[in-house]
Tab-separated table of C-alpha atoms in Angstrom:
chain	number	residue	atom	x	y	z
A	1	MET	CA	88.268	52.393	92.241
A	2	PRO	CA	86.775	55.736	93.379
A	3	ASP	CA	88.448	58.902	92.060
A	4	ASN	CA	90.187	61.020	94.743
A	5	GLY	CA	90.379	64.218	92.673
A	6	ALA	CA	87.889	66.045	94.871
A	7	GLN	CA	89.988	65.340	97.933
A	8	LYS	CA	93.144	66.601	96.262
A	9	ARG	CA	91.421	69.758	95.059
A	10	SER	CA	89.972	70.533	98.477
A	11	ARG	CA	91.476	73.553	100.287
A	12	SER	CA	91.827	71.400	103.392
A	13	PHE	CA	94.373	69.264	101.513
A	14	LEU	CA	96.731	72.205	100.977
A	15	LEU	CA	99.782	72.462	103.179
A	16	ALA	CA	99.192	75.091	105.839
A	17	VAL	CA	101.886	77.359	104.353
A	18	GLU	CA	100.181	77.150	100.939
A	19	ASP	CA	96.702	78.078	102.195
A	20	GLN	CA	96.372	81.875	102.051
A	21	GLU	CA	92.758	81.787	103.209
A	22	PHE	CA	93.819	79.910	106.327
A	23	LEU	CA	96.845	82.135	106.994
A	24	LEU	CA	94.723	85.281	106.764
A	25	ARG	CA	92.098	84.170	109.292
A	26	ASP	CA	91.739	86.463	112.312
A	27	GLU	CA	92.731	83.582	114.576
A	28	MET	CA	96.104	83.341	112.821
A	29	ARG	CA	97.104	86.940	113.689
A	30	PRO	CA	99.584	85.882	116.422
A	31	PHE	CA	101.368	83.636	113.948
A	32	ARG	CA	101.473	86.337	111.244
A	33	PHE	CA	102.861	88.731	113.835
A	34	GLY	CA	105.587	86.240	114.707
A	35	MET	CA	106.434	85.656	111.050
A	36	GLU	CA	106.835	89.397	110.463
A	37	TYR	CA	109.312	89.463	113.329
A	38	ALA	CA	111.211	86.371	112.198
A	39	LYS	CA	111.559	87.225	108.498
A	40	ALA	CA	113.335	90.541	109.091
A	41	GLU	CA	115.257	89.220	112.098
A	42	TYR	CA	116.845	86.345	110.237
A	43	ALA	CA	117.693	88.426	107.174
A	44	LEU	CA	119.421	91.039	109.343
A	45	ARG	CA	121.363	88.301	111.141
A	46	ASP	CA	122.449	86.822	107.809
A	47	TRP	CA	123.882	90.233	106.879
A	48	GLY	CA	125.641	90.572	110.223
A	49	VAL	CA	123.647	93.673	111.224
A	50	ARG	CA	124.272	94.043	114.957
A	51	SER	CA	123.142	97.638	115.468
A	52	THR	CA	121.638	100.556	113.570
A	53	VAL	CA	121.366	104.320	113.510
A	54	VAL	CA	117.734	105.099	112.749
A	55	VAL	CA	116.829	108.158	110.673
A	56	PHE	CA	113.293	109.555	110.801
A	57	GLY	CA	111.845	112.505	108.890
A	58	SER	CA	109.167	113.634	106.485
A	59	ALA	CA	108.286	111.609	103.412
A	60	ARG	CA	107.326	114.903	101.731
A	61	ILE	CA	110.781	116.473	101.568
A	62	PRO	CA	111.836	116.680	97.887
A	63	SER	CA	115.210	115.691	96.529
A	64	PRO	CA	117.278	118.408	94.810
A	65	GLU	CA	116.325	116.857	91.480
A	66	GLN	CA	112.619	117.017	92.327
A	67	ALA	CA	112.938	120.596	93.593
A	68	ALA	CA	114.699	121.626	90.386
A	69	ALA	CA	111.912	120.068	88.307
A	70	VAL	CA	109.270	121.949	90.313
A	71	ALA	CA	111.182	125.208	89.846
A	72	ALA	CA	111.589	124.632	86.114
A	73	SER	CA	107.867	124.130	85.587
A	74	ALA	CA	106.632	126.916	87.889
A	75	LYS	CA	104.663	129.612	86.078
A	76	THR	CA	101.987	131.038	88.385
A	77	PRO	CA	102.773	132.924	91.612
A	78	ALA	CA	101.458	129.977	93.643
A	79	GLU	CA	103.665	127.544	91.725
A	80	LYS	CA	106.677	129.801	92.209
A	81	ARG	CA	106.029	129.949	95.953
A	82	ALA	CA	105.797	126.154	96.012
A	83	ALA	CA	109.056	125.949	94.050
A	84	LYS	CA	110.798	128.249	96.533
A	85	ARG	CA	109.646	126.099	99.443
A	86	ALA	CA	110.732	122.915	97.645
A	87	THR	CA	114.192	124.379	97.072
A	88	GLU	CA	114.499	125.277	100.762
A	89	GLN	CA	113.271	121.854	101.875
A	90	ALA	CA	115.694	120.098	99.541
A	91	ARG	CA	118.492	121.315	101.832
A	92	GLN	CA	117.061	119.052	104.546
A	93	TYR	CA	117.225	116.162	102.079
A	94	GLU	CA	120.880	116.923	101.435
A	95	ASP	CA	121.583	117.145	105.181
A	96	ALA	CA	120.041	113.710	105.781
A	97	ARG	CA	121.985	112.325	102.839
A	98	ALA	CA	125.267	113.748	104.153
A	99	PHE	CA	124.539	112.539	107.691
A	100	ALA	CA	123.926	108.962	106.518
A	101	ARG	CA	127.129	109.037	104.490
A	102	ILE	CA	129.094	110.172	107.566
A	103	VAL	CA	127.571	107.470	109.781
A	104	SER	CA	128.205	104.772	107.182
A	105	LEU	CA	131.851	105.736	106.686
A	106	ARG	CA	132.696	106.241	110.368
A	107	GLY	CA	130.339	103.970	112.253
A	108	GLY	CA	131.195	100.400	111.242
A	109	ALA	CA	128.517	99.592	108.656
A	110	MET	CA	131.133	98.651	106.066
A	111	ALA	CA	132.716	95.884	108.119
A	112	ALA	CA	134.455	93.104	106.244
A	113	SER	CA	132.291	90.181	105.147
A	114	GLY	CA	131.440	87.965	108.101
A	115	ALA	CA	132.185	90.633	110.723
A	116	PRO	CA	129.358	92.283	112.692
A	117	ARG	CA	128.071	95.485	111.123
A	118	ASP	CA	127.360	98.328	113.533
A	119	ASN	CA	125.458	101.595	113.127
A	120	VAL	CA	123.872	100.560	109.843
A	121	ILE	CA	121.478	103.246	108.585
A	122	ALA	CA	117.842	102.205	109.000
A	123	THR	CA	114.798	104.136	107.790
A	124	GLY	CA	111.115	103.649	107.116
A	125	GLY	CA	112.100	102.844	103.540
A	126	GLY	CA	109.944	105.459	101.823
A	127	PRO	CA	110.579	108.768	100.028
A	128	GLY	CA	111.791	112.121	101.366
A	129	ILE	CA	114.178	112.062	104.323
A	130	MET	CA	114.066	108.266	104.337
A	131	GLU	CA	115.233	108.121	100.732
A	132	ALA	CA	117.933	110.683	101.448
A	133	ALA	CA	119.394	108.607	104.292
A	134	ASN	CA	119.332	105.358	102.317
A	135	ARG	CA	120.906	107.237	99.409
A	136	GLY	CA	123.731	108.635	101.517
A	137	ALA	CA	124.578	105.162	102.798
A	138	ALA	CA	124.501	103.678	99.293
A	139	GLU	CA	126.788	106.419	97.984
A	140	ALA	CA	129.263	105.529	100.744
A	141	GLY	CA	129.181	101.909	99.591
A	142	ALA	CA	127.447	100.711	102.754
A	143	PRO	CA	124.292	98.629	103.201
A	144	SER	CA	121.179	100.276	104.616
A	145	ILE	CA	117.789	99.058	105.770
A	146	GLY	CA	114.287	100.049	104.678
A	147	PHE	CA	111.406	99.049	106.974
A	148	ASN	CA	108.395	99.762	104.757
A	149	ILE	CA	104.751	99.597	105.813
A	150	THR	CA	101.623	98.737	103.833
A	151	LEU	CA	99.232	101.691	103.672
A	152	PRO	CA	95.831	102.319	102.024
A	153	HIS	CA	97.726	104.522	99.566
A	154	GLU	CA	100.595	102.172	98.870
A	155	GLN	CA	104.040	103.308	99.956
A	156	HIS	CA	106.680	102.204	97.496
A	157	PRO	CA	110.229	101.515	98.648
A	158	ASN	CA	112.824	104.026	97.592
A	159	ALA	CA	115.513	102.898	95.163
A	160	TRP	CA	118.460	103.322	97.567
A	161	SER	CA	117.952	100.849	100.416
A	162	THR	CA	119.806	97.554	100.048
A	163	PRO	CA	117.373	95.238	98.196
A	164	ALA	CA	118.022	92.280	100.505
A	165	LEU	CA	117.375	94.539	103.512
A	166	THR	CA	114.192	96.152	102.192
A	167	PHE	CA	111.246	94.792	104.173
A	168	ARG	CA	107.506	95.334	104.152
A	169	PHE	CA	105.319	95.081	107.248
A	170	HIS	CA	101.595	94.888	107.765
A	171	TYR	CA	101.731	95.658	111.484
A	172	PHE	CA	102.941	99.099	112.563
A	173	ALA	CA	103.835	97.665	115.978
A	174	MET	CA	106.233	95.085	114.537
A	175	ARG	CA	107.795	97.653	112.224
A	176	LYS	CA	108.365	99.992	115.172
A	177	MET	CA	109.848	97.142	117.184
A	178	HIS	CA	112.402	96.399	114.471
A	179	LEU	CA	113.242	100.097	114.150
A	180	ALA	CA	113.867	100.384	117.896
A	181	MET	CA	115.369	97.090	118.979
A	182	ARG	CA	118.794	97.477	117.312
A	183	ALA	CA	118.990	101.264	117.390
A	184	ASN	CA	122.248	102.522	118.856
A	185	ALA	CA	121.087	106.064	118.123
A	186	LEU	CA	118.283	108.067	116.579
A	187	ALA	CA	118.499	111.078	114.255
A	188	VAL	CA	115.250	112.910	113.581
A	189	PHE	CA	114.816	115.453	110.806
A	190	PRO	CA	111.741	117.694	110.356
A	191	GLY	CA	108.576	115.733	109.772
A	192	GLY	CA	104.876	115.333	110.406
A	193	PHE	CA	102.621	113.059	112.445
A	194	GLY	CA	104.544	109.870	111.651
A	195	THR	CA	107.890	111.414	112.548
A	196	PHE	CA	106.513	112.789	115.831
A	197	ASP	CA	104.877	109.455	116.636
A	198	GLU	CA	108.114	107.517	116.243
A	199	LEU	CA	110.237	110.140	118.011
A	200	PHE	CA	107.995	110.416	121.055
A	201	GLU	CA	107.457	106.673	121.284
A	202	LEU	CA	111.189	106.093	121.592
A	203	LEU	CA	111.594	109.059	123.956
A	204	THR	CA	108.854	107.556	126.135
A	205	LEU	CA	110.539	104.146	126.160
A	206	VAL	CA	113.836	105.717	127.264
A	207	GLN	CA	112.192	108.099	129.741
A	208	THR	CA	110.307	105.259	131.451
A	209	GLY	CA	113.258	102.869	131.438
A	210	LYS	CA	111.598	100.384	129.074
A	211	ALA	CA	114.476	100.946	126.638
A	212	SER	CA	118.116	101.520	127.435
A	213	PRO	CA	119.416	105.104	127.093
A	214	ARG	CA	120.765	105.959	123.660
A	215	PRO	CA	121.810	109.202	121.960
A	216	ILE	CA	118.994	111.046	120.221
A	217	VAL	CA	119.561	114.094	118.037
A	218	LEU	CA	117.022	116.396	116.398
A	219	VAL	CA	118.401	118.002	113.249
A	220	GLY	CA	117.131	121.463	112.267
A	221	ARG	CA	117.014	123.841	115.200
A	222	ALA	CA	114.683	126.390	113.581
A	223	PHE	CA	112.045	123.706	112.980
A	224	TRP	CA	112.233	121.844	116.286
A	225	GLU	CA	112.314	124.886	118.541
A	226	GLN	CA	109.149	126.206	116.885
A	227	ALA	CA	107.335	122.899	116.355
A	228	VAL	CA	107.623	121.690	119.953
A	229	ASN	CA	107.577	124.061	122.929
A	230	LEU	CA	109.545	121.858	125.302
A	231	PRO	CA	110.233	124.577	127.923
A	232	LEU	CA	106.458	125.065	128.171
A	233	MET	CA	106.043	121.367	128.926
A	234	VAL	CA	108.587	121.702	131.742
A	235	GLU	CA	106.905	124.876	133.025
A	236	HIS	CA	103.551	123.111	133.248
A	237	GLY	CA	105.070	120.039	134.888
A	238	MET	CA	104.269	117.736	131.988
A	239	ILE	CA	107.907	116.561	131.872
A	240	ASP	CA	110.882	117.005	134.194
A	241	GLU	CA	113.646	119.375	133.253
A	242	ARG	CA	116.057	116.448	133.247
A	243	ASP	CA	113.994	114.912	130.410
A	244	LEU	CA	115.375	117.625	128.128
A	245	ALA	CA	118.745	115.886	128.421
A	246	LEU	CA	117.372	112.831	126.608
A	247	PHE	CA	118.132	114.525	123.284
A	248	GLU	CA	120.080	117.351	121.691
A	249	ILE	CA	119.095	119.791	118.937
A	250	VAL	CA	121.654	120.604	116.215
A	251	ASP	CA	121.796	122.153	112.757
A	252	THR	CA	124.312	120.321	110.576
A	253	PRO	CA	125.180	116.696	109.697
A	254	GLU	CA	128.629	117.033	111.284
A	255	GLU	CA	127.089	118.461	114.473
A	256	ALA	CA	124.630	115.567	114.523
A	257	TRP	CA	127.422	112.997	114.266
A	258	ALA	CA	129.490	114.779	116.915
A	259	SER	CA	126.461	114.854	119.235
A	260	LEU	CA	125.860	111.121	118.892
A	261	VAL	CA	129.503	110.283	119.592
A	262	ARG	CA	129.684	112.728	122.494
A	263	ARG	CA	126.559	111.186	123.982
A	264	GLY	CA	127.840	107.636	123.820
A	265	LEU	CA	127.662	106.236	120.298
A	266	GLU	CA	130.563	103.859	119.788
A	267	ALA	CA	131.967	104.211	116.303
A	268	THR	CA	133.978	101.405	114.764
A	269	PRO	CA	135.368	102.665	111.458
A	270	LEU	CA	137.154	100.414	109.027
A	271	PRO	CA	140.854	99.895	109.699
A	272	PRO	CA	143.130	101.876	107.388
A	273	ALA	CA	144.164	100.167	104.196
A	274	PRO	CA	147.560	98.476	104.499
A	275	THR	CA	150.436	100.625	103.338
A	276	PRO	CA	152.108	99.121	100.262
A	277	PRO	CA	155.788	98.253	100.699
A	278	PRO	CA	158.157	100.967	99.487
A	279	ALA	CA	159.351	100.584	95.941
A	280	ARG	CA	162.802	99.117	95.673
A	281	VAL	CA	165.325	101.727	94.582
A	282	ARG	CA	167.829	100.460	92.053
A	283	ARG	CA	171.172	102.158	92.133
A	284	ARG	CA	172.563	103.428	88.891
A	285	ARG	CA	175.855	102.027	87.850
A	286	LYS	CA	178.605	104.430	87.068
A	287	ALA	CA	179.463	104.968	83.446
A	288	GLY	CA	181.881	102.349	82.256
A	289	ALA	CA	181.168	100.006	85.181
A	290	GLU	CA	179.876	97.365	82.805
A	291	GLN	CA	183.018	97.514	80.651
A	292	MET	CA	185.424	94.607	81.081
A	293	LYS	CA	188.896	95.479	82.220
A	294	ALA	CA	191.654	94.954	79.702
A	295	PRO	CA	193.726	91.854	80.466
A	296	GLY	CA	196.991	92.681	82.255
């Protein structure tokens, strides 16, 4: 009887889902793209995530703890200047953290098990502003989402996003789709190329009618009014003046929340805890009431 070991060891005998070489062929890209969509989609459905509030911002913003460490080790003038900047930037971290806590407590992310969760904080899952937002949600006791991306210099997920809602994507396009498709609102803190890319992509989708209107807030007036000369774009006819109404610029976490609600965000906070029944008051008996009367 011939031995069939060679057949069993052949790569062609592997199940398709077991064959990494096959799955990574160029021709399989459409299927990989679909799997990246489906994996996150089904996990979010299992958690009841119906809508999100997306937070963008720089991955380079230090936490207060990191800023304090930089300040403690600074010795040279250059290091002291870097420490001063880190301390100033850490305030943006704290603002993003506070904003995410506000959204999580007031927006519906902490719905009872089985109920739809609305306005769940979603970020790119990395450090900086992303970490701050995931941290604020976690400190409120709410779930939050981290949509990570594979990069040549690997981006590690921060420690604050909900583990079961921490995803990793190969395709930027699919990651952006997941960030946008459930977004009830967008809050954008100071950032670099990636932050601008994601902000202007969503602004373009809303401006052109490819996405439904949704409240967008830019947090940090001093940064945004210097970083982007929007009146100049209107003056040169690059955008219409009415396009400036697609977003609002604010300074504080409370102002950011108020802007989103004023511009249409529907908040569904948890119902108040039931009031316990009042304690039963026992009347005191008068002295001698327990004494038996003398027989007549």
